[in-house]
Amino acid sequence: MLETFAAVKFALDVDDGNAITGWVAPDNQLAVSRVRVTVEGRPVLEVSATEIDPGIRANGWHATGQCRFIINEGNLPGISEIRDLEIHDADTNVLIHRRSSRSDFCEKKLIFINASIKQESSLLESLYPHFESSYFNINKLSEEILSNMLGNPYSKSRLFAGPILIPRYEGEYDFGNVLSALLVEDPFVEMARRMLWLRARTALAEDDAQSWRLGDLIEAVRFAADFDYDDIKSLKRFFRMLPEEAYRLLFNPLTRVLATRLPDDRIFPANSIIAVEVLSRFGIVGHRNHYDAFAATVFDQLGIVAQPPSSPPIPTEILAFAERLRGIKAAVDFLVFDEVISRSVQEAVARNWTG
C-alpha cells in the first residue's frame, strides 16, 4: 500500500452512470490536479482538472480553484457500461471513487485507529476486498475531507485506517455510526520499532532531494544516527539528550493518540485518565499478544464470513531490542502510562476471550 506524504483534499459530486464529477485540491496550490482512471485494474485514462471552483479558492485550498474534473463519454467512451472502475489522485494515489459490480460489500463503516508507527497491513489487506472504498493513512487527509467522508450518510461501505488523535476528532465525528477498533501493542516493542524506524531513515535525512518527506522528524532521525543501540551506555545517553521531536515520538505514544488534541501537546498524569475514558468508547479493543482474538472479533462484528489473518511475526531484531529497553530506567519512565494501558487491555482480553 502506497504511503502518501502530500495532503490532498477531494470530494466526489456525482456518479450517475453517464458521468462522474468531483474535485481534487493538491498540496501544491499552483498545480493543476490530475486523476487516474483504472478499469478492472488497468490504467486507461488520466484527466486534468478543467473547471474552476471559486469556493475552493475562497477556502484557501488552492490558489486558482482549477480543481474540478469530469469523466464522461467524451473522454471515456462506454462509461455507462463500465461496472468496475476506480479513480485515484495521480500524484498521491489516494482513492477518490470506486464503482464496482459487486453486491456483497460489507454494509458498514470501520475506523481502525493505528497507534503504531507501522500500519497493521495484514488485517487491512484482508479487510480491503470487503469494502467498497478504503482509505489508509487518514492522518494525511484534512479534517474537512475526513469529516465529510465519515459523516456521509450515502456511503455504507467504507474502511478508514491510520493514526489520528482521537480527542481532536471524537467531538466532531459521530463514532456511533461507525465501528471503531484499536489494537494495543506492547509499549516496549513499539518503542523499539520507533527507534529502529528513525535509524532506518538516516540515508533519507541525508538526501537533500528527499529529506522533506520526514517533516518535523528530520532532526530526530539525524540525532538517532549518532547512537549505538547495542550499547547500554549509548542508549542511556540517547534518552538524556533527546530533541523535542524525538521526545514526542517516543513518550507514551498510545496515550498521545488517546488523550491529546494536538501533536505537540504535553502529556501529564491526567492524560492517562482521559486515555482510559476514550478507550472505553471504542467498539473493539484488542492486544497484539491476543491478535487472533482481535482479528476474529473485527470480522465477526462486521459480519464478514471469511478466515481472519493470523498474527504477523514481529522481527527478532525488534523483540531483542525491546528486551534491552525494558532494562533501562529512562525507557521505562517514558512508557509508564502506556504500560498501564497495555497491561490492563491484555488482562481484560485474556479474561474475556473464550474463542
GROMACS .gro file of C-alpha atoms in nm, residues 2-165:
model
  164
    2LEU     CA    1   0.145   0.335  -0.100
    3GLU     CA    2   0.215   0.579   0.180
    4THR     CA    3   0.110   0.930   0.089
    5PHE     CA    4   0.316   1.224   0.205
    6ALA     CA    5   0.122   1.508   0.044
    7ALA     CA    6  -0.201   1.642   0.192
    8VAL     CA    7  -0.474   1.614  -0.071
    9LYS     CA    8  -0.829   1.742  -0.038
   10PHE     CA    9  -1.102   1.594  -0.254
   11ALA     CA   10  -1.471   1.519  -0.292
   12LEU     CA   11  -1.691   1.334  -0.538
   13ASP     CA   12  -2.004   1.514  -0.655
   14VAL     CA   13  -2.188   1.251  -0.853
   15ASP     CA   14  -2.159   0.926  -1.044
   16ASP     CA   15  -2.486   0.886  -1.233
   17GLY     CA   16  -2.356   0.620  -1.466
   18ASN     CA   17  -2.310   0.853  -1.762
   19ALA     CA   18  -2.071   1.099  -1.596
   20ILE     CA   19  -1.852   1.128  -1.288
   21THR     CA   20  -1.770   1.471  -1.148
   22GLY     CA   21  -1.567   1.581  -0.849
   23TRP     CA   22  -1.266   1.783  -0.744
   24VAL     CA   23  -0.915   1.737  -0.610
   25ALA     CA   24  -0.710   2.016  -0.449
   26PRO     CA   25  -0.341   1.915  -0.448
   27ASP     CA   26  -0.090   2.007  -0.180
   28ASN     CA   27   0.085   2.235  -0.430
   29GLN     CA   28  -0.161   2.523  -0.461
   30LEU     CA   29  -0.031   2.623  -0.803
   31ALA     CA   30  -0.052   2.276  -0.956
   32VAL     CA   31  -0.337   2.154  -1.173
   33SER     CA   32  -0.477   1.837  -1.019
   34ARG     CA   33  -0.489   1.512  -1.215
   35VAL     CA   34  -0.683   1.193  -1.157
   36ARG     CA   35  -0.604   0.847  -1.292
   37VAL     CA   36  -0.885   0.615  -1.403
   38THR     CA   37  -0.847   0.238  -1.396
   39VAL     CA   38  -1.094  -0.012  -1.539
   40GLU     CA   39  -1.080  -0.365  -1.400
   41GLY     CA   40  -0.738  -0.281  -1.255
   42ARG     CA   41  -0.591  -0.144  -1.581
   43PRO     CA   42  -0.500   0.228  -1.613
   44VAL     CA   43  -0.698   0.368  -1.906
   45LEU     CA   44  -0.710   0.743  -1.863
   46GLU     CA   45  -0.554   1.040  -1.687
   47VAL     CA   46  -0.767   1.354  -1.658
   48SER     CA   47  -0.657   1.702  -1.555
   49ALA     CA   48  -0.891   1.943  -1.380
   50THR     CA   49  -1.051   2.181  -1.626
   51GLU     CA   50  -1.310   2.377  -1.429
   52ILE     CA   51  -1.256   2.645  -1.166
   53ASP     CA   52  -1.439   2.630  -0.833
   54PRO     CA   53  -1.446   2.971  -0.659
   55GLY     CA   54  -1.537   2.807  -0.328
   56ILE     CA   55  -1.218   2.601  -0.323
   57ARG     CA   56  -1.016   2.916  -0.383
   58ALA     CA   57  -1.210   3.107  -0.117
   59ASN     CA   58  -1.137   2.835   0.141
   60GLY     CA   59  -0.766   2.872   0.074
   61TRP     CA   60  -0.730   2.516  -0.054
   62HIS     CA   61  -0.596   2.616  -0.397
   63ALA     CA   62  -0.459   2.935  -0.548
   64THR     CA   63  -0.673   2.930  -0.864
   65GLY     CA   64  -0.953   2.686  -0.782
   66GLN     CA   65  -0.889   2.490  -1.104
   67CYS     CA   66  -0.960   2.158  -0.937
   68ARG     CA   67  -1.280   2.019  -1.088
   69PHE     CA   68  -1.274   1.721  -1.323
   70ILE     CA   69  -1.536   1.543  -1.530
   71ILE     CA   70  -1.525   1.196  -1.677
   72ASN     CA   71  -1.790   1.117  -1.938
   73GLU     CA   72  -1.840   0.973  -2.286
   74GLY     CA   73  -1.619   1.246  -2.426
   75ASN     CA   74  -1.302   1.117  -2.261
   76LEU     CA   75  -1.407   0.765  -2.159
   77PRO     CA   76  -1.626   0.607  -2.426
   78GLY     CA   77  -1.865   0.345  -2.294
   79ILE     CA   78  -1.853   0.480  -1.939
   80SER     CA   79  -2.217   0.390  -1.877
   81GLU     CA   80  -2.138   0.022  -1.938
   82ILE     CA   81  -1.830   0.007  -1.716
   83ARG     CA   82  -1.901  -0.166  -1.386
   84ASP     CA   83  -1.556  -0.191  -1.226
   85LEU     CA   84  -1.382   0.146  -1.220
   86GLU     CA   85  -1.156   0.334  -0.979
   87ILE     CA   86  -1.040   0.694  -0.969
   88HIS     CA   87  -0.720   0.786  -0.784
   89ASP     CA   88  -0.537   1.113  -0.736
   90ALA     CA   89  -0.249   1.081  -0.984
   91ASP     CA   90   0.011   1.233  -0.751
   92THR     CA   91  -0.064   1.061  -0.417
   93ASN     CA   92  -0.262   0.753  -0.526
   94VAL     CA   93  -0.540   0.838  -0.279
   95LEU     CA   94  -0.865   0.666  -0.379
   96ILE     CA   95  -1.123   0.923  -0.487
   97HIS     CA   96  -1.401   0.694  -0.606
   98ARG     CA   97  -1.478   0.330  -0.681
   99ARG     CA   98  -1.759   0.192  -0.894
  100SER     CA   99  -1.799  -0.182  -0.857
  101SER     CA  100  -2.028  -0.454  -0.988
  102ARG     CA  101  -2.005  -0.640  -0.658
  103SER     CA  102  -2.312  -0.654  -0.437
  104ASP     CA  103  -2.161  -0.831  -0.137
  105PHE     CA  104  -1.962  -0.550   0.021
  106CYS     CA  105  -1.976  -0.509   0.399
  107GLU     CA  106  -2.250  -0.252   0.458
  108LYS     CA  107  -2.073  -0.085   0.749
  109LYS     CA  108  -1.804   0.172   0.820
  110LEU     CA  109  -1.493   0.072   1.011
  111ILE     CA  110  -1.239   0.315   1.151
  112PHE     CA  111  -0.923   0.135   1.256
  113ILE     CA  112  -0.711   0.366   1.468
  114ASN     CA  113  -0.348   0.276   1.432
  115ALA     CA  114  -0.134   0.385   1.728
  116SER     CA  115   0.179   0.216   1.592
  117ILE     CA  116   0.434   0.377   1.363
  118LYS     CA  117   0.388   0.072   1.137
  119GLN     CA  118   0.046   0.029   0.981
  120GLU     CA  119  -0.119  -0.307   1.051
  121SER     CA  120  -0.104  -0.433   0.693
  122SER     CA  121  -0.212  -0.799   0.736
  123LEU     CA  122  -0.556  -0.720   0.878
  124LEU     CA  123  -0.612  -0.425   0.645
  125GLU     CA  124  -0.522  -0.626   0.337
  126SER     CA  125  -0.768  -0.895   0.448
  127LEU     CA  126  -1.044  -0.639   0.505
  128TYR     CA  127  -0.983  -0.433   0.190
  129PRO     CA  128  -1.172  -0.660  -0.055
  130HIS     CA  129  -1.485  -0.648   0.162
  131PHE     CA  130  -1.532  -0.269   0.145
  132GLU     CA  131  -1.644  -0.057  -0.146
  133SER     CA  132  -1.395   0.218  -0.055
  134SER     CA  133  -1.087   0.210   0.168
  135TYR     CA  134  -0.872   0.498   0.293
  136PHE     CA  135  -0.538   0.443   0.463
  137ASN     CA  136  -0.312   0.698   0.634
  138ILE     CA  137  -0.620   0.905   0.714
  139ASN     CA  138  -0.400   1.137   0.918
  140LYS     CA  139  -0.280   1.269   0.580
  141LEU     CA  140  -0.631   1.387   0.494
  142SER     CA  141  -0.758   1.727   0.602
  143GLU     CA  142  -1.015   1.746   0.881
  144GLU     CA  143  -1.274   1.885   0.639
  145ILE     CA  144  -1.237   1.595   0.398
  146LEU     CA  145  -1.224   1.325   0.664
  147SER     CA  146  -1.529   1.473   0.835
  148ASN     CA  147  -1.717   1.471   0.507
  149MET     CA  148  -1.630   1.106   0.438
  150LEU     CA  149  -1.707   0.981   0.788
  151GLY     CA  150  -2.037   1.165   0.806
  152ASN     CA  151  -2.157   1.098   0.451
  153PRO     CA  152  -2.493   0.917   0.500
  154TYR     CA  153  -2.496   0.784   0.144
  155SER     CA  154  -2.182   0.574   0.177
  156LYS     CA  155  -2.245   0.245   0.357
  157SER     CA  156  -1.924   0.054   0.296
  158ARG     CA  157  -1.601   0.230   0.390
  159LEU     CA  158  -1.281   0.136   0.569
  160PHE     CA  159  -1.070   0.406   0.734
  161ALA     CA  160  -0.731   0.339   0.890
  162GLY     CA  161  -0.446   0.544   1.029
  163PRO     CA  162  -0.309   0.726   1.332
  164ILE     CA  163  -0.527   1.018   1.439
  165LEU     CA  164  -0.554   1.195   1.775
   0.00000   0.00000   0.00000
